[in-house]
Amino acid sequence: MQRKFLLSENDIPENWYNIIADMPNKPLPPLHPGTKEPIGPEALAPLFPMELIKQEVTPDKWVQIPDEVRNIYSLWRPTPLYRAYNFEKLLDTPAKIYYKYEGVSPSGSHKPNTAVPQAYYNKQEGIKKITTETGAGQWGSALSFACKHFGIECEVFMVKLSYEHKPYRKVMMNTWGATVHASPSTTTEIGKKILAEDPNATGSLGIAISEAVERAATNDDTKYALGSVLNHVKLHQTVIGQEAIKQMEMAGEMPDIVVAPFGGGSNFAGLSFPFLRLNFDEGKNIRCIASEPSSCPKLTRGQFRYDFGDTGGMTPLLPMYTLGHDFVPAPIHAGGLRYHGAGVIVSQLLRDKLIEARAHDNVEVFEAGVKFAQAEGIIPAPEATHGIATVIAEAERCKREGKSEVILFNLCGHGNFDMKAYQDYFDGKIVRHEVTEEEIKASLARLDTPEIP
Ligand SMILES: *Cc1c(COP(=O)(O)O)cnc(C)c1O
């Protein structure tokens, strides 16, 4: 009974996989917010270093990982892949359940897989400071760690709700030398504007992005970094799935189903894209399922259309599944999933029915997370519990149908800094929450951006 499938440092991938090269329908271009005409990569130059902009649009199937980045990856990569025997037993399912565990990174999630190369390319281009947003605090911690390594200053706008719920995430960022503001803050124009309208605003990822972008756009030696959504972020995360393929081969199996929680799409992309490559290249038929909260259901109930990536409307217009850029999700604990839109690549894949999506209720996901923790030991990040809820649903289907399908999911982070969320769950303070059709319609009706036929 082998539980763990471990690789050696030599197995850290040498390239990132760019799924765009294999997509039957390429993503539509971003549009200029004013003219609504397609924009080229140069429009991103005030915010990102050139190398990342190149990666954002590259048609190449493989992008080489710099040695220095692989070297830092080796602090925690390759990450382990486990067979969840105890969880299978608890669920009494004939399904075989595996999980890739990204919680072994310094900051406790998959986020450093992209934070490190992003800091590296900024350093290469002489950038002194990087600003960013963070929801649950996972991205801010990852970027703080990466910036410290390369001697770059890091300023983080943290969604106020999380700032209050997760004081130790802030201390973690401070330990790696970063400055952290609760967002909306009084240090930016957009933050001041939002606080003037609602002094008790709990914030959202969209607002925090606007603050970080504003800071970078108004300072020459400062760039901005995004922890999800963009193509280059998804690209960097594909180290997860490439390792997982090798590990599933060690286990002598291939997944029938690959599952990952979904915020903007980066950990989902990281695990699933290399498996989708097997679908494209080898005719395999692996189902890839993205799991989102029913309180922020852009994939399952949003519209595919052009929208802004941030609340303030400062980013280019992106073709994506969205609930509308000023949709403020209910204050659920999975801060990392409180984002109104889905990344462009994943949106196109969903539209082309090459991937699937599921939404899960807040109570259901905590039930799933506690079950998993009690069976396998690791306490999952609240975001990760959404994937586990999908795994349970699929394992139950396998039981009904008498099938021993192989399920692989991304345990993309641990929940050791999320005890407040678990405590609220045990205290009965986590309640079911469903967005109404009226709320979604009203939010989408506020968009004046082009619909995509
Ligand atoms: C950030 C984060 C997410 C959501 O972001 P994606 O880009 O969709 O991966 C999910 N889980 C954890 C643990 C995170 O830190």
Short mmCIF file of C-alpha atoms and ligand atoms in Angstrom, two decimals:
data_model
loop_
_atom_site.label_atom_id
_atom_site.label_comp_id
_atom_site.label_asym_id
_atom_site.label_seq_id
_atom_site.Cartn_x
_atom_site.Cartn_y
_atom_site.Cartn_z
CA MET A 1 0.00 0.00 0.00
CA GLN A 2 1.99 2.97 -1.26
CA ARG A 3 0.68 6.29 -0.01
CA LYS A 4 3.30 8.79 -1.19
CA PHE A 5 4.77 9.27 -4.62
CA LEU A 6 7.95 11.32 -4.40
CA LEU A 7 10.22 12.66 -7.13
CA SER A 8 13.80 13.90 -6.86
CA GLU A 9 15.05 17.44 -7.51
CA ASN A 10 16.14 16.36 -10.99
CA ASP A 11 12.47 15.82 -11.79
CA ILE A 12 11.59 19.50 -11.38
CA PRO A 13 10.29 20.37 -14.86
CA GLU A 14 12.67 22.22 -17.18
CA ASN A 15 9.89 23.97 -19.11
CA TRP A 16 6.50 25.46 -18.45
CA TYR A 17 3.68 24.21 -20.69
CA ASN A 18 1.79 26.82 -22.72
CA ILE A 19 -1.67 25.41 -23.48
CA ILE A 20 -2.44 28.23 -25.94
CA ALA A 21 -0.27 26.38 -28.48
CA ASP A 22 -2.72 23.47 -28.38
CA MET A 23 -6.07 25.25 -28.01
CA PRO A 24 -8.43 24.73 -30.96
CA ASN A 25 -9.86 28.25 -30.46
CA LYS A 26 -7.27 30.77 -29.31
CA PRO A 27 -8.27 33.31 -26.65
CA LEU A 28 -9.79 36.54 -28.00
CA PRO A 29 -7.58 39.64 -27.69
CA PRO A 30 -7.82 42.08 -24.79
CA LEU A 31 -9.51 45.39 -25.70
CA HIS A 32 -8.60 48.96 -24.86
CA PRO A 33 -11.13 50.17 -22.26
CA GLY A 34 -11.65 53.50 -24.08
CA THR A 35 -11.54 52.66 -27.80
CA LYS A 36 -12.71 49.04 -27.39
CA GLU A 37 -10.10 48.11 -30.03
CA PRO A 38 -7.71 45.16 -29.54
CA ILE A 39 -4.57 46.16 -27.70
CA GLY A 40 -1.08 44.76 -28.17
CA PRO A 41 1.19 43.50 -25.42
CA GLU A 42 2.97 46.90 -25.22
CA ALA A 43 -0.10 48.30 -23.43
CA LEU A 44 0.89 46.20 -20.44
CA ALA A 45 4.41 47.65 -20.26
CA PRO A 46 3.70 50.18 -17.48
CA LEU A 47 2.62 47.33 -15.19
CA PHE A 48 4.71 44.27 -16.04
CA PRO A 49 8.31 43.51 -17.04
CA MET A 50 8.81 42.75 -20.75
CA GLU A 51 9.67 39.08 -20.30
CA LEU A 52 6.36 38.38 -18.54
CA ILE A 53 4.48 40.30 -21.25
CA LYS A 54 6.19 38.10 -23.85
CA GLN A 55 5.12 35.01 -21.93
CA GLU A 56 1.58 36.39 -21.78
CA VAL A 57 1.28 36.19 -25.57
CA THR A 58 3.82 33.59 -26.65
CA PRO A 59 2.63 30.98 -29.16
CA ASP A 60 5.45 28.60 -28.12
CA LYS A 61 4.32 25.35 -26.59
CA TRP A 62 7.18 25.18 -24.08
CA VAL A 63 8.89 28.03 -22.20
CA GLN A 64 12.21 27.29 -20.57
CA ILE A 65 12.39 27.73 -16.79
CA PRO A 66 15.50 29.76 -15.83
CA ASP A 67 18.04 27.80 -13.75
CA GLU A 68 17.82 30.33 -10.94
CA VAL A 69 14.07 29.79 -10.71
CA ARG A 70 14.40 25.98 -10.74
CA ASN A 71 17.01 26.40 -8.05
CA ILE A 72 14.57 28.23 -5.75
CA TYR A 73 11.77 25.83 -6.69
CA SER A 74 13.97 23.09 -5.22
CA LEU A 75 13.38 24.55 -1.73
CA TRP A 76 10.01 22.75 -1.83
CA ARG A 77 9.60 21.11 -5.25
CA PRO A 78 8.88 18.50 -6.41
CA THR A 79 5.83 18.39 -4.14
CA PRO A 80 4.42 15.06 -2.96
CA LEU A 81 1.47 13.24 -4.48
CA TYR A 82 -0.57 11.05 -2.16
CA ARG A 83 -3.11 8.27 -2.47
CA ALA A 84 -5.92 9.15 -0.04
CA TYR A 85 -6.67 5.62 1.21
CA ASN A 86 -8.25 6.80 4.47
CA PHE A 87 -10.48 9.30 2.69
CA GLU A 88 -11.62 6.61 0.21
CA LYS A 89 -12.48 4.38 3.15
CA LEU A 90 -14.38 7.15 4.92
CA LEU A 91 -16.40 7.80 1.76
CA ASP A 92 -16.86 4.05 1.22
CA THR A 93 -16.23 4.55 -2.49
CA PRO A 94 -14.73 2.28 -5.15
CA ALA A 95 -13.08 5.40 -6.64
CA LYS A 96 -9.33 5.77 -6.21
CA ILE A 97 -8.49 9.22 -4.89
CA TYR A 98 -5.10 10.91 -5.28
CA TYR A 99 -4.04 14.41 -4.37
CA LYS A 100 -1.12 16.64 -5.26
CA TYR A 101 -0.07 18.62 -2.19
CA GLU A 102 1.15 22.18 -2.81
CA GLY A 103 0.95 23.18 0.87
CA VAL A 104 4.62 22.24 1.40
CA SER A 105 5.83 25.53 -0.14
CA PRO A 106 7.25 28.18 2.24
CA SER A 107 4.00 30.19 2.25
CA GLY A 108 1.74 27.15 2.25
CA SER A 109 0.17 27.12 -1.24
CA HIS A 110 0.88 26.85 -4.97
CA LYS A 111 1.36 30.64 -5.24
CA PRO A 112 5.20 30.70 -4.96
CA ASN A 113 5.35 28.71 -8.24
CA THR A 114 4.61 32.00 -10.02
CA ALA A 115 5.75 34.51 -7.37
CA VAL A 116 9.36 33.34 -7.78
CA PRO A 117 9.60 33.69 -11.58
CA GLN A 118 7.67 36.99 -11.47
CA ALA A 119 10.11 38.46 -8.94
CA TYR A 120 13.00 37.02 -10.95
CA TYR A 121 11.99 38.72 -14.22
CA ASN A 122 11.32 42.02 -12.43
CA LYS A 123 14.80 41.83 -10.89
CA GLN A 124 16.33 41.11 -14.32
CA GLU A 125 14.75 44.34 -15.59
CA GLY A 126 15.93 46.49 -12.71
CA ILE A 127 12.62 46.94 -10.90
CA LYS A 128 12.94 48.15 -7.29
CA LYS A 129 9.44 47.58 -5.98
CA ILE A 130 6.40 45.40 -6.68
CA THR A 131 2.83 46.09 -5.54
CA THR A 132 0.06 43.55 -5.38
CA GLU A 133 -3.30 42.64 -3.87
CA THR A 134 -4.07 39.66 -1.71
CA GLY A 135 -7.37 38.07 -0.74
CA ALA A 136 -6.79 35.31 1.74
CA GLY A 137 -3.18 36.38 2.17
CA GLN A 138 -1.73 33.44 0.25
CA TRP A 139 -0.58 35.46 -2.76
CA GLY A 140 0.75 38.34 -0.67
CA SER A 141 2.82 35.93 1.42
CA ALA A 142 4.15 34.12 -1.63
CA LEU A 143 5.18 37.36 -3.32
CA SER A 144 6.72 38.75 -0.12
CA PHE A 145 8.85 35.61 0.15
CA ALA A 146 9.90 35.81 -3.52
CA CYS A 147 10.65 39.56 -3.41
CA LYS A 148 12.79 39.18 -0.29
CA HIS A 149 14.82 36.52 -2.06
CA PHE A 150 15.63 38.91 -4.92
CA GLY A 151 15.99 42.06 -2.79
CA ILE A 152 12.88 43.78 -4.19
CA GLU A 153 10.57 45.90 -2.02
CA CYS A 154 7.01 44.52 -1.76
CA GLU A 155 3.79 46.45 -0.95
CA VAL A 156 0.60 44.45 -0.45
CA PHE A 157 -3.05 45.59 -0.44
CA MET A 158 -4.93 42.97 1.59
CA VAL A 159 -8.74 42.68 1.38
CA LYS A 160 -9.92 44.19 4.68
CA LEU A 161 -12.10 41.22 5.60
CA SER A 162 -9.07 38.90 5.44
CA TYR A 163 -6.80 41.48 7.09
CA GLU A 164 -9.10 41.31 10.11
CA HIS A 165 -9.70 37.55 10.00
CA LYS A 166 -6.12 36.54 9.38
CA PRO A 167 -3.73 38.78 11.33
CA TYR A 168 -0.98 36.15 11.17
CA ARG A 169 -0.89 36.19 7.38
CA LYS A 170 0.00 39.86 7.69
CA VAL A 171 2.76 39.07 10.19
CA MET A 172 4.05 36.41 7.82
CA MET A 173 4.34 39.02 5.04
CA ASN A 174 6.03 41.43 7.48
CA THR A 175 8.50 38.66 8.38
CA TRP A 176 9.51 38.51 4.73
CA GLY A 177 9.88 42.28 4.79
CA ALA A 178 6.68 43.43 3.03
CA THR A 179 4.45 46.44 3.83
CA VAL A 180 0.76 45.50 4.16
CA HIS A 181 -2.34 47.79 3.94
CA ALA A 182 -5.95 46.84 4.65
CA SER A 183 -7.89 47.46 1.41
CA PRO A 184 -9.74 49.71 0.71
CA SER A 185 -6.99 51.94 2.12
CA THR A 186 -6.57 55.68 2.39
CA THR A 187 -3.27 55.51 0.48
CA THR A 188 -4.81 55.46 -3.04
CA GLU A 189 -7.42 57.52 -4.89
CA ILE A 190 -9.67 54.53 -5.60
CA GLY A 191 -9.41 53.39 -1.97
CA LYS A 192 -10.40 56.84 -0.70
CA LYS A 193 -13.32 56.98 -3.14
CA ILE A 194 -14.70 53.64 -2.00
CA LEU A 195 -14.29 54.49 1.69
CA ALA A 196 -16.09 57.77 1.13
CA GLU A 197 -19.08 55.86 -0.26
CA ASP A 198 -18.97 53.16 2.43
CA PRO A 199 -16.64 53.63 5.41
CA ASN A 200 -17.32 50.01 6.49
CA ALA A 201 -16.44 48.45 3.12
CA THR A 202 -15.03 44.93 3.68
CA GLY A 203 -13.18 45.14 0.38
CA SER A 204 -12.81 42.67 -2.47
CA LEU A 205 -10.05 41.37 -4.67
CA GLY A 206 -11.23 43.66 -7.47
CA ILE A 207 -10.82 46.74 -5.26
CA ALA A 208 -7.43 45.66 -3.93
CA ILE A 209 -6.23 45.10 -7.51
CA SER A 210 -7.28 48.63 -8.41
CA GLU A 211 -5.27 50.01 -5.49
CA ALA A 212 -2.14 48.03 -6.35
CA VAL A 213 -2.40 48.89 -10.07
CA GLU A 214 -2.87 52.58 -9.27
CA ARG A 215 0.28 52.57 -7.13
CA ALA A 216 2.37 50.83 -9.82
CA ALA A 217 1.00 52.99 -12.65
CA THR A 218 1.90 56.20 -10.81
CA ASN A 219 5.50 55.20 -9.89
CA ASP A 220 8.26 54.59 -12.45
CA ASP A 221 10.41 52.11 -10.55
CA THR A 222 7.38 50.11 -9.42
CA LYS A 223 5.62 47.26 -11.22
CA TYR A 224 2.57 45.25 -10.36
CA ALA A 225 2.23 41.49 -9.98
CA LEU A 226 -0.90 39.37 -10.25
CA GLY A 227 -1.20 36.00 -8.54
CA SER A 228 -3.84 34.48 -10.80
CA VAL A 229 -5.99 35.05 -13.90
CA LEU A 230 -3.26 36.05 -16.40
CA ASN A 231 -1.76 33.65 -18.95
CA HIS A 232 1.80 33.86 -17.63
CA VAL A 233 0.61 32.98 -14.13
CA LYS A 234 -1.14 29.86 -15.39
CA LEU A 235 1.94 29.04 -17.44
CA HIS A 236 4.19 29.07 -14.36
CA GLN A 237 1.81 26.84 -12.42
CA THR A 238 2.08 24.00 -14.95
CA VAL A 239 5.01 22.58 -12.97
CA ILE A 240 2.27 21.05 -10.75
CA GLY A 241 0.61 18.95 -13.42
CA GLN A 242 3.87 17.95 -15.11
CA GLU A 243 5.14 16.50 -11.85
CA ALA A 244 1.75 14.90 -11.18
CA ILE A 245 1.84 13.05 -14.51
CA LYS A 246 5.17 11.46 -13.56
CA GLN A 247 3.83 10.60 -10.11
CA MET A 248 0.63 9.03 -11.48
CA GLU A 249 2.86 6.95 -13.76
CA MET A 250 4.77 5.81 -10.65
CA ALA A 251 1.41 4.81 -9.18
CA GLY A 252 0.68 2.93 -12.41
CA GLU A 253 -2.47 4.94 -13.14
CA MET A 254 -3.87 7.84 -15.09
CA PRO A 255 -6.69 9.97 -13.67
CA ASP A 256 -10.14 9.78 -15.23
CA ILE A 257 -10.99 13.02 -13.46
CA VAL A 258 -8.79 15.97 -12.44
CA VAL A 259 -10.29 18.42 -9.94
CA ALA A 260 -9.09 21.76 -8.58
CA PRO A 261 -10.64 24.71 -6.75
CA PHE A 262 -11.14 27.81 -8.83
CA GLY A 263 -10.51 31.47 -7.97
CA GLY A 264 -8.99 33.00 -11.09
CA GLY A 265 -7.81 29.69 -12.48
CA SER A 266 -4.12 29.38 -11.66
CA ASN A 267 -4.00 26.25 -9.50
CA PHE A 268 -6.68 24.66 -11.68
CA ALA A 269 -4.58 25.45 -14.75
CA GLY A 270 -1.42 24.28 -13.03
CA LEU A 271 -2.73 20.81 -12.36
CA SER A 272 -5.10 20.33 -15.28
CA PHE A 273 -3.35 21.86 -18.32
CA PRO A 274 -0.61 19.21 -18.54
CA PHE A 275 -3.37 16.56 -18.38
CA LEU A 276 -5.36 18.44 -21.06
CA ARG A 277 -2.19 18.24 -23.14
CA LEU A 278 -2.52 14.46 -22.95
CA ASN A 279 -6.09 14.88 -24.25
CA PHE A 280 -4.82 17.04 -27.14
CA ASP A 281 -1.64 15.10 -27.95
CA GLU A 282 -2.54 11.52 -27.10
CA GLY A 283 -6.29 11.45 -27.53
CA LYS A 284 -6.89 10.80 -23.84
CA ASN A 285 -10.26 11.69 -22.39
CA ILE A 286 -9.47 13.07 -18.94
CA ARG A 287 -12.28 15.17 -17.44
CA CYS A 288 -11.06 18.37 -15.79
CA ILE A 289 -13.42 20.00 -13.29
CA ALA A 290 -13.07 23.48 -11.75
CA SER A 291 -14.75 23.93 -8.34
CA GLU A 292 -16.06 27.36 -7.35
CA PRO A 293 -18.15 28.74 -4.46
CA SER A 294 -21.87 29.10 -5.09
CA SER A 295 -21.59 32.60 -3.60
CA CYS A 296 -19.27 33.67 -6.46
CA PRO A 297 -20.35 31.43 -9.36
CA LYS A 298 -18.81 33.03 -12.45
CA LEU A 299 -18.11 29.77 -14.28
CA THR A 300 -21.47 28.13 -13.63
CA ARG A 301 -23.74 31.22 -13.69
CA GLY A 302 -21.70 34.11 -15.11
CA GLN A 303 -21.70 35.43 -18.66
CA PHE A 304 -18.93 35.06 -21.26
CA ARG A 305 -18.21 38.63 -22.25
CA TYR A 306 -15.62 41.39 -22.12
CA ASP A 307 -15.11 42.84 -18.65
CA PHE A 308 -12.50 44.59 -16.53
CA GLY A 309 -10.16 42.57 -14.35
CA ASP A 310 -10.60 45.03 -11.47
CA THR A 311 -13.41 46.94 -9.79
CA GLY A 312 -12.09 50.39 -10.67
CA GLY A 313 -12.02 49.61 -14.40
CA MET A 314 -8.30 50.29 -14.87
CA THR A 315 -7.26 47.05 -16.59
CA PRO A 316 -7.75 46.18 -20.25
CA LEU A 317 -11.07 44.51 -21.10
CA LEU A 318 -10.70 40.75 -21.03
CA PRO A 319 -12.91 38.09 -22.65
CA MET A 320 -13.99 36.00 -19.70
CA TYR A 321 -16.76 34.41 -17.69
CA THR A 322 -17.74 37.17 -15.29
CA LEU A 323 -20.35 38.24 -12.77
CA GLY A 324 -19.56 41.90 -13.50
CA HIS A 325 -16.53 43.77 -12.23
CA ASP A 326 -18.35 45.53 -9.39
CA PHE A 327 -19.92 42.30 -8.10
CA VAL A 328 -18.92 42.14 -4.42
CA PRO A 329 -19.13 38.52 -3.27
CA ALA A 330 -20.59 37.63 0.13
CA PRO A 331 -17.93 37.70 2.87
CA ILE A 332 -17.25 33.95 2.84
CA HIS A 333 -13.98 32.66 4.20
CA ALA A 334 -12.51 31.35 0.97
CA GLY A 335 -10.98 34.77 0.31
CA GLY A 336 -8.95 33.42 -2.61
CA LEU A 337 -12.13 32.56 -4.49
CA ARG A 338 -13.87 35.92 -4.06
CA TYR A 339 -13.11 37.19 -7.54
CA HIS A 340 -15.70 38.25 -10.08
CA GLY A 341 -14.09 36.81 -13.22
CA ALA A 342 -12.26 33.81 -14.60
CA GLY A 343 -8.94 33.85 -16.46
CA VAL A 344 -9.11 34.21 -20.24
CA ILE A 345 -7.67 30.80 -21.17
CA VAL A 346 -9.88 28.89 -18.76
CA SER A 347 -12.92 30.86 -19.94
CA GLN A 348 -12.26 29.88 -23.56
CA LEU A 349 -11.72 26.24 -22.58
CA LEU A 350 -15.04 26.22 -20.71
CA ARG A 351 -16.85 27.85 -23.62
CA ASP A 352 -15.41 25.14 -25.89
CA LYS A 353 -16.58 22.48 -23.41
CA LEU A 354 -13.03 21.18 -22.95
CA ILE A 355 -13.37 21.56 -19.17
CA GLU A 356 -16.27 21.46 -16.69
CA ALA A 357 -17.26 23.55 -13.67
CA ARG A 358 -19.17 22.92 -10.42
CA ALA A 359 -20.33 25.23 -7.65
CA HIS A 360 -20.49 24.26 -3.99
CA ASP A 361 -22.19 25.83 -1.01
CA ASN A 362 -20.19 27.31 1.86
CA VAL A 363 -21.46 24.79 4.43
CA GLU A 364 -20.93 21.83 2.11
CA VAL A 365 -17.28 22.77 1.55
CA PHE A 366 -16.45 23.04 5.26
CA GLU A 367 -18.10 19.65 5.85
CA ALA A 368 -15.89 18.30 3.08
CA GLY A 369 -12.75 19.96 4.47
CA VAL A 370 -13.29 18.60 7.99
CA LYS A 371 -13.95 15.09 6.64
CA PHE A 372 -10.73 15.26 4.67
CA ALA A 373 -8.72 16.58 7.63
CA GLN A 374 -10.04 13.84 9.88
CA ALA A 375 -9.17 11.13 7.34
CA GLU A 376 -5.87 12.35 5.89
CA GLY A 377 -4.52 14.69 8.57
CA ILE A 378 -3.84 17.78 6.48
CA ILE A 379 -6.22 20.66 7.19
CA PRO A 380 -7.06 22.11 3.78
CA ALA A 381 -7.19 25.82 2.97
CA PRO A 382 -10.85 26.91 2.74
CA GLU A 383 -10.32 27.42 -1.01
CA ALA A 384 -9.10 23.86 -1.42
CA THR A 385 -12.19 22.45 0.30
CA HIS A 386 -14.23 23.38 -2.79
CA GLY A 387 -12.23 20.87 -4.82
CA ILE A 388 -12.73 18.30 -2.09
CA ALA A 389 -16.50 18.82 -2.27
CA THR A 390 -16.35 18.01 -5.99
CA VAL A 391 -14.21 14.94 -5.24
CA ILE A 392 -16.84 13.72 -2.75
CA ALA A 393 -19.63 14.24 -5.30
CA GLU A 394 -17.70 12.28 -7.94
CA ALA A 395 -16.71 9.54 -5.45
CA GLU A 396 -20.39 9.16 -4.51
CA ARG A 397 -21.34 8.92 -8.17
CA CYS A 398 -18.69 6.22 -8.63
CA LYS A 399 -20.25 4.35 -5.72
CA ARG A 400 -23.75 4.58 -7.20
CA GLU A 401 -22.48 3.45 -10.59
CA GLY A 402 -20.11 0.83 -9.17
CA LYS A 403 -17.12 2.36 -10.96
CA SER A 404 -13.55 2.54 -9.64
CA GLU A 405 -12.57 5.70 -11.49
CA VAL A 406 -9.32 7.44 -10.64
CA ILE A 407 -9.73 10.96 -9.25
CA LEU A 408 -6.82 13.37 -8.79
CA PHE A 409 -7.26 16.68 -7.06
CA ASN A 410 -5.13 19.67 -6.19
CA LEU A 411 -4.72 20.18 -2.47
CA CYS A 412 -3.35 23.58 -3.38
CA GLY A 413 -2.77 24.87 0.16
CA HIS A 414 -3.03 24.08 3.84
CA GLY A 415 -5.42 25.88 6.15
CA ASN A 416 -3.13 26.35 9.13
CA PHE A 417 -3.65 30.12 9.04
CA ASP A 418 -7.40 29.72 8.54
CA MET A 419 -8.42 28.60 12.02
CA LYS A 420 -10.82 31.55 12.30
CA ALA A 421 -12.76 30.11 9.37
CA TYR A 422 -12.84 26.63 10.87
CA GLN A 423 -13.79 28.07 14.25
CA ASP A 424 -16.71 29.95 12.66
CA TYR A 425 -17.79 26.71 11.02
CA PHE A 426 -17.73 24.83 14.35
CA ASP A 427 -19.60 27.71 16.01
CA GLY A 428 -22.35 27.44 13.40
CA LYS A 429 -21.57 30.86 11.96
CA ILE A 430 -20.98 29.59 8.43
CA VAL A 431 -24.29 29.76 6.65
CA ARG A 432 -25.56 28.59 3.31
CA HIS A 433 -25.37 31.32 0.75
CA GLU A 434 -26.74 31.35 -2.74
CA VAL A 435 -26.58 34.38 -5.02
CA THR A 436 -29.97 35.20 -6.51
CA GLU A 437 -30.58 35.40 -10.23
CA GLU A 438 -31.60 39.05 -9.69
CA GLU A 439 -28.24 39.92 -8.09
CA ILE A 440 -26.32 38.44 -11.02
CA LYS A 441 -28.58 40.08 -13.61
CA ALA A 442 -28.31 43.46 -11.89
CA SER A 443 -24.52 43.26 -11.71
CA LEU A 444 -24.17 42.24 -15.37
CA ALA A 445 -26.64 44.94 -16.42
CA ARG A 446 -24.20 47.56 -15.09
CA LEU A 447 -21.62 46.53 -17.71
CA ASP A 448 -21.30 48.66 -20.81
CA THR A 449 -18.70 46.36 -22.29
CA PRO A 450 -19.21 44.35 -25.50
CA GLU A 451 -21.03 41.03 -25.29
CA ILE A 452 -19.46 38.18 -27.20
CA PRO A 453 -21.87 36.48 -29.61
C1 LIG B 1 -5.09 31.88 -4.37
C2 LIG B 1 -5.59 30.57 -4.01
C3 LIG B 1 -6.66 29.97 -4.71
C4 LIG B 1 -7.39 30.65 -5.83
O1 LIG B 1 -6.64 31.10 -6.90
P1 LIG B 1 -6.44 30.31 -8.26
O2 LIG B 1 -5.69 31.23 -9.11
O3 LIG B 1 -7.78 29.96 -8.81
O4 LIG B 1 -5.65 29.10 -7.91
C5 LIG B 1 -7.07 28.73 -4.33
N1 LIG B 1 -6.49 28.09 -3.30
C6 LIG B 1 -5.47 28.61 -2.60
C7 LIG B 1 -4.89 27.84 -1.47
C8 LIG B 1 -4.99 29.86 -2.94
O5 LIG B 1 -3.96 30.38 -2.26
#
